[in-house]
PDB file of C-alpha atoms in Angstrom:
ATOM      1  CA  MET A 228       4.069 -26.051 -20.016  1.00  0.00           C
ATOM      2  CA  LEU A 229       5.434 -27.246 -23.060  1.00  0.00           C
ATOM      3  CA  ASP A 230       9.600 -27.550 -22.420  1.00  0.00           C
ATOM      4  CA  GLY A 231      10.834 -25.212 -25.715  1.00  0.00           C
ATOM      5  CA  ALA A 232       8.461 -21.951 -24.598  1.00  0.00           C
ATOM      6  CA  ARG A 233       9.315 -18.890 -23.911  1.00  0.00           C
ATOM      7  CA  LEU A 234       7.745 -16.153 -22.609  1.00  0.00           C
ATOM      8  CA  LEU A 235       8.663 -12.543 -23.399  1.00  0.00           C
ATOM      9  CA  LEU A 236       7.657 -10.048 -21.025  1.00  0.00           C
ATOM     10  CA  ALA A 237       7.928  -6.140 -21.634  1.00  0.00           C
ATOM     11  CA  ARG A 238       6.309  -3.227 -19.558  1.00  0.00           C
ATOM     12  CA  HIS A 239       4.487  -0.305 -21.300  1.00  0.00           C
ATOM     13  CA  GLY A 240       7.055   2.266 -22.541  1.00  0.00           C
ATOM     14  CA  GLN A 241       6.859   5.776 -20.391  1.00  0.00           C
ATOM     15  CA  HIS A 242       3.928   8.130 -19.861  1.00  0.00           C
ATOM     16  CA  ASP A 243       2.975  11.222 -19.599  1.00  0.00           C
ATOM     17  CA  TRP A 244       1.811  10.509 -15.702  1.00  0.00           C
ATOM     18  CA  LEU A 245       5.375   8.707 -14.524  1.00  0.00           C
ATOM     19  CA  TYR A 246       7.779  10.803 -13.757  1.00  0.00           C
ATOM     20  CA  PRO A 247       8.219  15.013 -11.700  1.00  0.00           C
ATOM     21  CA  PRO A 248       6.327  18.094 -12.714  1.00  0.00           C
ATOM     22  CA  ILE A 249       3.176  15.204 -12.370  1.00  0.00           C
ATOM     23  CA  ASN A 250       4.709  11.973 -11.136  1.00  0.00           C
ATOM     24  CA  ARG A 251       1.164  10.126 -10.172  1.00  0.00           C
ATOM     25  CA  LEU A 252       0.177   6.792 -10.097  1.00  0.00           C
ATOM     26  CA  ALA A 253      -2.388   6.642 -12.474  1.00  0.00           C
ATOM     27  CA  GLY A 254      -3.498   2.531 -12.141  1.00  0.00           C
ATOM     28  CA  ARG A 255      -6.237   2.146 -14.532  1.00  0.00           C
ATOM     29  CA  LEU A 256      -6.938   5.392 -15.017  1.00  0.00           C
ATOM     30  CA  PRO A 257      -7.970   5.897 -18.695  1.00  0.00           C
ATOM     31  CA  GLY A 258      -6.469   8.943 -20.403  1.00  0.00           C
ATOM     32  CA  VAL A 259      -3.098   7.951 -19.581  1.00  0.00           C
ATOM     33  CA  HIS A 260      -0.566   7.571 -22.986  1.00  0.00           C
ATOM     34  CA  LEU A 261       3.392   6.905 -23.777  1.00  0.00           C
ATOM     35  CA  SER A 262       5.298  10.006 -23.851  1.00  0.00           C
ATOM     36  CA  ASP A 263       7.964  10.965 -26.719  1.00  0.00           C
ATOM     37  CA  ALA A 264      10.156   8.261 -24.817  1.00  0.00           C
ATOM     38  CA  GLY A 265       7.948   6.078 -24.161  1.00  0.00           C
ATOM     39  CA  ARG A 266       6.745   5.838 -27.975  1.00  0.00           C
ATOM     40  CA  ALA A 267      10.946   6.318 -28.806  1.00  0.00           C
ATOM     41  CA  GLU A 268      11.056   3.250 -25.869  1.00  0.00           C
ATOM     42  CA  ALA A 269       8.610   0.378 -27.863  1.00  0.00           C
ATOM     43  CA  GLU A 270      10.168   1.528 -31.111  1.00  0.00           C
ATOM     44  CA  ALA A 271      13.451   0.738 -30.028  1.00  0.00           C
ATOM     45  CA  LEU A 272      11.778  -2.858 -28.056  1.00  0.00           C
ATOM     46  CA  ALA A 273      10.665  -3.948 -31.765  1.00  0.00           C
ATOM     47  CA  ARG A 274      13.327  -3.371 -33.302  1.00  0.00           C
ATOM     48  CA  ARG A 275      14.717  -5.651 -30.895  1.00  0.00           C
ATOM     49  CA  LEU A 276      12.153  -8.450 -31.174  1.00  0.00           C
ATOM     50  CA  ALA A 277      12.821  -8.227 -35.264  1.00  0.00           C
ATOM     51  CA  ALA A 278      15.198 -10.671 -35.447  1.00  0.00           C
ATOM     52  CA  SER A 279      13.283 -13.278 -33.750  1.00  0.00           C
ATOM     53  CA  PRO A 280       9.972 -11.832 -33.059  1.00  0.00           C
ATOM     54  CA  PRO A 281       7.417 -13.470 -31.199  1.00  0.00           C
ATOM     55  CA  GLU A 282       4.296 -15.848 -32.824  1.00  0.00           C
ATOM     56  CA  GLY A 283       1.567 -13.387 -30.839  1.00  0.00           C
ATOM     57  CA  ILE A 284       1.700  -9.672 -28.705  1.00  0.00           C
ATOM     58  CA  VAL A 285      -1.227  -9.889 -25.832  1.00  0.00           C
ATOM     59  CA  SER A 286      -1.551  -6.523 -23.828  1.00  0.00           C
ATOM     60  CA  SER A 287      -3.522  -5.312 -20.911  1.00  0.00           C
ATOM     61  CA  PRO A 288      -6.798  -3.602 -21.474  1.00  0.00           C
ATOM     62  CA  ILE A 289      -4.549   0.174 -20.487  1.00  0.00           C
ATOM     63  CA  GLU A 290      -3.816   2.753 -23.234  1.00  0.00           C
ATOM     64  CA  ARG A 291      -0.165   3.211 -22.552  1.00  0.00           C
ATOM     65  CA  THR A 292       0.266  -0.543 -22.106  1.00  0.00           C
ATOM     66  CA  ARG A 293      -2.134  -1.512 -25.702  1.00  0.00           C
ATOM     67  CA  GLU A 294       0.094   1.884 -27.480  1.00  0.00           C
ATOM     68  CA  THR A 295       3.425   0.097 -26.716  1.00  0.00           C
ATOM     69  CA  ALA A 296       2.053  -3.383 -28.636  1.00  0.00           C
ATOM     70  CA  ALA A 297       0.831  -1.792 -31.096  1.00  0.00           C
ATOM     71  CA  LEU A 298       3.984  -0.335 -32.306  1.00  0.00           C
ATOM     72  CA  ILE A 299       5.318  -3.144 -31.194  1.00  0.00           C
ATOM     73  CA  GLY A 300       3.020  -5.584 -33.474  1.00  0.00           C
ATOM     74  CA  ASP A 301       2.872  -3.083 -36.645  1.00  0.00           C
ATOM     75  CA  ALA A 302       6.397  -3.102 -36.939  1.00  0.00           C
ATOM     76  CA  LEU A 303       6.671  -6.704 -36.630  1.00  0.00           C
ATOM     77  CA  GLY A 304       3.699  -7.113 -38.611  1.00  0.00           C
ATOM     78  CA  LEU A 305       1.298  -9.119 -36.295  1.00  0.00           C
ATOM     79  CA  PRO A 306      -2.167  -9.024 -33.943  1.00  0.00           C
ATOM     80  CA  VAL A 307      -2.644  -7.399 -30.643  1.00  0.00           C
ATOM     81  CA  SER A 308      -5.079  -9.455 -28.622  1.00  0.00           C
ATOM     82  CA  THR A 309      -5.791  -8.378 -24.914  1.00  0.00           C
ATOM     83  CA  ASP A 310      -5.787  -9.955 -21.521  1.00  0.00           C
ATOM     84  CA  GLU A 311      -7.698  -8.639 -19.258  1.00  0.00           C
ATOM     85  CA  ARG A 312      -5.657 -10.920 -16.312  1.00  0.00           C
ATOM     86  CA  ILE A 313      -2.148  -9.179 -17.746  1.00  0.00           C
ATOM     87  CA  ILE A 314      -4.194  -5.438 -16.362  1.00  0.00           C
ATOM     88  CA  GLU A 315      -1.847  -2.957 -13.778  1.00  0.00           C
ATOM     89  CA  THR A 316      -2.816  -2.970 -10.410  1.00  0.00           C
ATOM     90  CA  GLY A 317      -5.989  -1.593  -8.837  1.00  0.00           C
ATOM     91  CA  MET A 318      -4.150   1.292  -6.733  1.00  0.00           C
ATOM     92  CA  GLY A 319      -7.923   1.955  -4.615  1.00  0.00           C
ATOM     93  CA  THR A 320      -8.170   5.637  -2.782  1.00  0.00           C
ATOM     94  CA  TRP A 321      -4.063   5.885  -3.887  1.00  0.00           C
ATOM     95  CA  GLU A 322      -4.971   5.429  -7.584  1.00  0.00           C
ATOM     96  CA  GLY A 323      -4.545   9.439  -9.286  1.00  0.00           C
ATOM     97  CA  LEU A 324      -2.653  10.878  -6.113  1.00  0.00           C
ATOM     98  CA  ARG A 325       0.586  11.974  -6.551  1.00  0.00           C
ATOM     99  CA  VAL A 326       3.842  10.275  -5.719  1.00  0.00           C
ATOM    100  CA  PRO A 327       5.068  12.983  -2.822  1.00  0.00           C
ATOM    101  CA  GLU A 328       1.205  13.710  -1.728  1.00  0.00           C
ATOM    102  CA  ILE A 329       0.569   9.664  -0.805  1.00  0.00           C
ATOM    103  CA  ILE A 330       4.366  10.024   0.941  1.00  0.00           C
ATOM    104  CA  ALA A 331       3.567  13.403   2.482  1.00  0.00           C
ATOM    105  CA  ARG A 332       0.070  12.037   3.690  1.00  0.00           C
ATOM    106  CA  PHE A 333       0.496   8.516   4.174  1.00  0.00           C
ATOM    107  CA  PRO A 334       4.444   7.487   4.753  1.00  0.00           C
ATOM    108  CA  ASP A 335       3.914   3.798   6.769  1.00  0.00           C
ATOM    109  CA  ASP A 336       1.600   3.370   3.886  1.00  0.00           C
ATOM    110  CA  TRP A 337       3.846   4.045   1.058  1.00  0.00           C
ATOM    111  CA  ARG A 338       7.267   2.280   3.017  1.00  0.00           C
ATOM    112  CA  VAL A 339       5.160  -0.938   3.772  1.00  0.00           C
ATOM    113  CA  TRP A 340       4.587  -0.450  -0.024  1.00  0.00           C
ATOM    114  CA  ARG A 341       7.660  -0.132  -1.318  1.00  0.00           C
ATOM    115  CA  THR A 342       9.039  -2.934   1.565  1.00  0.00           C
ATOM    116  CA  ALA A 343       6.508  -5.521   2.023  1.00  0.00           C
ATOM    117  CA  PRO A 344       3.320  -4.870  -0.454  1.00  0.00           C
ATOM    118  CA  THR A 345       1.963  -8.460   1.179  1.00  0.00           C
ATOM    119  CA  GLN A 346       1.126  -6.273   4.464  1.00  0.00           C
ATOM    120  CA  VAL A 347       0.270  -3.282   2.198  1.00  0.00           C
ATOM    121  CA  ARG A 348      -3.675  -2.169   2.997  1.00  0.00           C
ATOM    122  CA  VAL A 349      -4.710   0.068   0.584  1.00  0.00           C
ATOM    123  CA  PRO A 350      -8.384   1.414   1.225  1.00  0.00           C
ATOM    124  CA  GLY A 351      -9.494  -0.161  -2.985  1.00  0.00           C
ATOM    125  CA  MET A 352      -6.927  -0.482  -3.638  1.00  0.00           C
ATOM    126  CA  GLU A 353      -5.616  -4.849  -5.326  1.00  0.00           C
ATOM    127  CA  PRO A 354      -3.886  -7.516  -3.009  1.00  0.00           C
ATOM    128  CA  VAL A 355      -0.865  -8.408  -4.343  1.00  0.00           C
ATOM    129  CA  GLU A 356      -1.664 -12.294  -4.225  1.00  0.00           C
ATOM    130  CA  ALA A 357      -4.077 -11.458  -7.024  1.00  0.00           C
ATOM    131  CA  ILE A 358      -1.714  -9.792  -8.902  1.00  0.00           C
ATOM    132  CA  GLY A 359      -0.221 -12.417  -8.588  1.00  0.00           C
ATOM    133  CA  GLU A 360      -2.347 -15.709  -9.219  1.00  0.00           C
ATOM    134  CA  ARG A 361      -3.361 -13.645 -12.018  1.00  0.00           C
ATOM    135  CA  MET A 362      -0.646 -12.742 -14.215  1.00  0.00           C
ATOM    136  CA  LEU A 363       0.224 -16.484 -13.174  1.00  0.00           C
ATOM    137  CA  ASP A 364      -3.706 -18.101 -14.635  1.00  0.00           C
ATOM    138  CA  ALA A 365      -2.457 -15.901 -17.913  1.00  0.00           C
ATOM    139  CA  ALA A 366       1.499 -17.203 -18.610  1.00  0.00           C
ATOM    140  CA  ARG A 367       0.474 -21.133 -17.721  1.00  0.00           C
ATOM    141  CA  ASP A 368      -2.381 -21.068 -20.497  1.00  0.00           C
ATOM    142  CA  HIS A 369       0.678 -18.685 -22.666  1.00  0.00           C
ATOM    143  CA  LEU A 370       3.281 -20.933 -22.134  1.00  0.00           C
ATOM    144  CA  ALA A 371       1.235 -24.353 -22.033  1.00  0.00           C
ATOM    145  CA  ARG A 372       0.365 -23.536 -26.027  1.00  0.00           C
ATOM    146  CA  GLY A 373       3.901 -23.247 -26.621  1.00  0.00           C
ATOM    147  CA  GLY A 374       5.552 -21.377 -28.983  1.00  0.00           C
ATOM    148  CA  VAL A 375       7.240 -18.114 -28.236  1.00  0.00           C
ATOM    149  CA  THR A 376       4.351 -15.098 -26.986  1.00  0.00           C
ATOM    150  CA  LEU A 377       5.396 -11.350 -26.134  1.00  0.00           C
ATOM    151  CA  LEU A 378       3.498 -10.036 -22.573  1.00  0.00           C
ATOM    152  CA  VAL A 379       2.595  -5.956 -22.420  1.00  0.00           C
ATOM    153  CA  SER A 380       1.621  -5.505 -19.301  1.00  0.00           C
ATOM    154  CA  HIS A 381       2.711  -3.193 -16.228  1.00  0.00           C
ATOM    155  CA  GLN A 382       5.635  -2.604 -12.888  1.00  0.00           C
ATOM    156  CA  ASP A 383       4.005  -4.599 -10.199  1.00  0.00           C
ATOM    157  CA  PRO A 384       2.025  -6.857 -11.873  1.00  0.00           C
ATOM    158  CA  LEU A 385       5.314  -8.239 -14.101  1.00  0.00           C
ATOM    159  CA  LEU A 386       7.075  -8.776 -10.989  1.00  0.00           C
ATOM    160  CA  ALA A 387       4.741 -10.239  -8.521  1.00  0.00           C
ATOM    161  CA  LEU A 388       4.564 -12.826 -12.453  1.00  0.00           C
ATOM    162  CA  ILE A 389       8.141 -13.231 -11.867  1.00  0.00           C
ATOM    163  CA  CYS A 390       7.827 -13.817  -8.452  1.00  0.00           C
ATOM    164  CA  ARG A 391       5.029 -16.873  -8.717  1.00  0.00           C
ATOM    165  CA  LEU A 392       7.112 -17.882 -11.552  1.00  0.00           C
ATOM    166  CA  LEU A 393      10.434 -17.966  -9.407  1.00  0.00           C
ATOM    167  CA  ASP A 394       8.624 -19.606  -6.221  1.00  0.00           C
ATOM    168  CA  LEU A 395       9.920 -16.638  -4.900  1.00  0.00           C
ATOM    169  CA  PRO A 396       7.634 -14.843  -1.730  1.00  0.00           C
ATOM    170  CA  LEU A 397       5.577 -11.837  -3.411  1.00  0.00           C
ATOM    171  CA  ASP A 398       7.543  -9.143  -1.228  1.00  0.00           C
ATOM    172  CA  ALA A 399      10.152  -9.993  -3.339  1.00  0.00           C
ATOM    173  CA  MET A 400       9.493  -7.958  -5.949  1.00  0.00           C
ATOM    174  CA  ARG A 401      10.203  -5.385  -4.477  1.00  0.00           C
ATOM    175  CA  ARG A 402      14.669  -6.579  -4.405  1.00  0.00           C
ATOM    176  CA  MET A 403      14.491  -6.399  -8.276  1.00  0.00           C
ATOM    177  CA  ASP A 404      12.887  -4.004 -10.934  1.00  0.00           C
ATOM    178  CA  VAL A 405      11.627  -3.729 -14.869  1.00  0.00           C
ATOM    179  CA  ALA A 406      12.198  -0.879 -16.734  1.00  0.00           C
ATOM    180  CA  PRO A 407      10.068   1.286 -18.552  1.00  0.00           C
ATOM    181  CA  GLY A 408      10.421  -0.456 -21.734  1.00  0.00           C
ATOM    182  CA  SER A 409      13.151  -3.444 -20.593  1.00  0.00           C
ATOM    183  CA  LEU A 410      11.811  -7.026 -21.376  1.00  0.00           C
ATOM    184  CA  THR A 411      12.058 -10.375 -19.928  1.00  0.00           C
ATOM    185  CA  VAL A 412      12.329 -13.880 -20.305  1.00  0.00           C
ATOM    186  CA  PHE A 413      11.651 -17.007 -19.541  1.00  0.00           C
ATOM    187  CA  GLU A 414      11.739 -20.489 -21.243  1.00  0.00           C
ATOM    188  CA  VAL A 415      10.290 -23.761 -20.079  1.00  0.00           C
ATOM    189  CA  VAL A 416      13.053 -26.064 -18.927  1.00  0.00           C
ATOM    190  CA  ARG A 417      12.098 -29.874 -18.152  1.00  0.00           C
ATOM    191  CA  GLY A 418       8.795 -28.765 -17.580  1.00  0.00           C
ATOM    192  CA  GLN A 419       9.853 -25.551 -15.558  1.00  0.00           C
ATOM    193  CA  PRO A 420      10.125 -21.434 -15.319  1.00  0.00           C
ATOM    194  CA  VAL A 421      13.075 -20.351 -16.231  1.00  0.00           C
ATOM    195  CA  LEU A 422      14.443 -16.270 -15.949  1.00  0.00           C
ATOM    196  CA  VAL A 423      16.368 -16.763 -19.149  1.00  0.00           C
ATOM    197  CA  VAL A 424      16.630 -12.482 -19.354  1.00  0.00           C
ATOM    198  CA  LEU A 425      15.621  -9.800 -16.588  1.00  0.00           C
ATOM    199  CA  ASN A 426      15.097  -6.228 -16.660  1.00  0.00           C
ATOM    200  CA  SER A 427      17.527  -6.066 -19.996  1.00  0.00           C
ATOM    201  CA  LEU A 428      17.072  -2.404 -21.635  1.00  0.00           C
ATOM    202  CA  SER A 429      17.121  -2.258 -25.489  1.00  0.00           C
ATOM    203  CA  ALA A 430      19.903   0.152 -27.145  1.00  0.00           C
ATOM    204  CA  GLY A 431      20.102   3.843 -26.137  1.00  0.00           C
ATOM    205  CA  ARG A 432      18.223   2.995 -23.613  1.00  0.00           C
ATOM    206  CA  HIS A 433      19.207   3.811 -19.599  1.00  0.00           C
ATOM    207  CA  VAL A 434      18.531   2.121 -15.957  1.00  0.00           C
ATOM    208  CA  GLY A 435      16.776   5.041 -13.451  1.00  0.00           C
ATOM    209  CA  ARG A 436      14.359   5.429 -11.268  1.00  0.00           C
ATOM    210  CA  PRO A 437      11.281   8.277 -10.448  1.00  0.00           C
ATOM    211  CA  ALA A 438      13.256  11.576  -8.728  1.00  0.00           C
TER     212      ALA A 438
END
């Protein structure tokens, strides 16, 4: 990692399935797009970054992240590339289900997922350890190049990456949050990634969770 290199981590904006009345786990399913609120979040983040723009923008290949990255890239005049390593978590048999249905059918698994995700065993779900490894691999590549790079990804992959960069246990990801449209910043200091900003929202945004 090169001293002075900065990694900007953005979560995509709100999407059509995120909150009630739909409130489904989108996972890697296609056809889930930014809502009007999500587009506004991406535009607000672009305005915020305009004063000191990144040198590159890298997006997860999922539609809602590509849409977020494209709005930022268009505003800043920067191209967007994609990286499979920063894709959303594969949610296995939970993918596409409504959250209230998951809680009702799998209460114990849901409790573990929300408190100690390294211990959850849902058929087909990507292990948190694998998420952390692929995210860290991508982050190291970008930090090794130097400069400032914006990665546009998803909640749990970003939380897993934050834990890995800080040498925290992965279950610590449930003790922090990255809201839709939020910005988290790392800078390399004396060869180590230092957390500079966590879950910072652009002007006019409010921290909130689904009902």
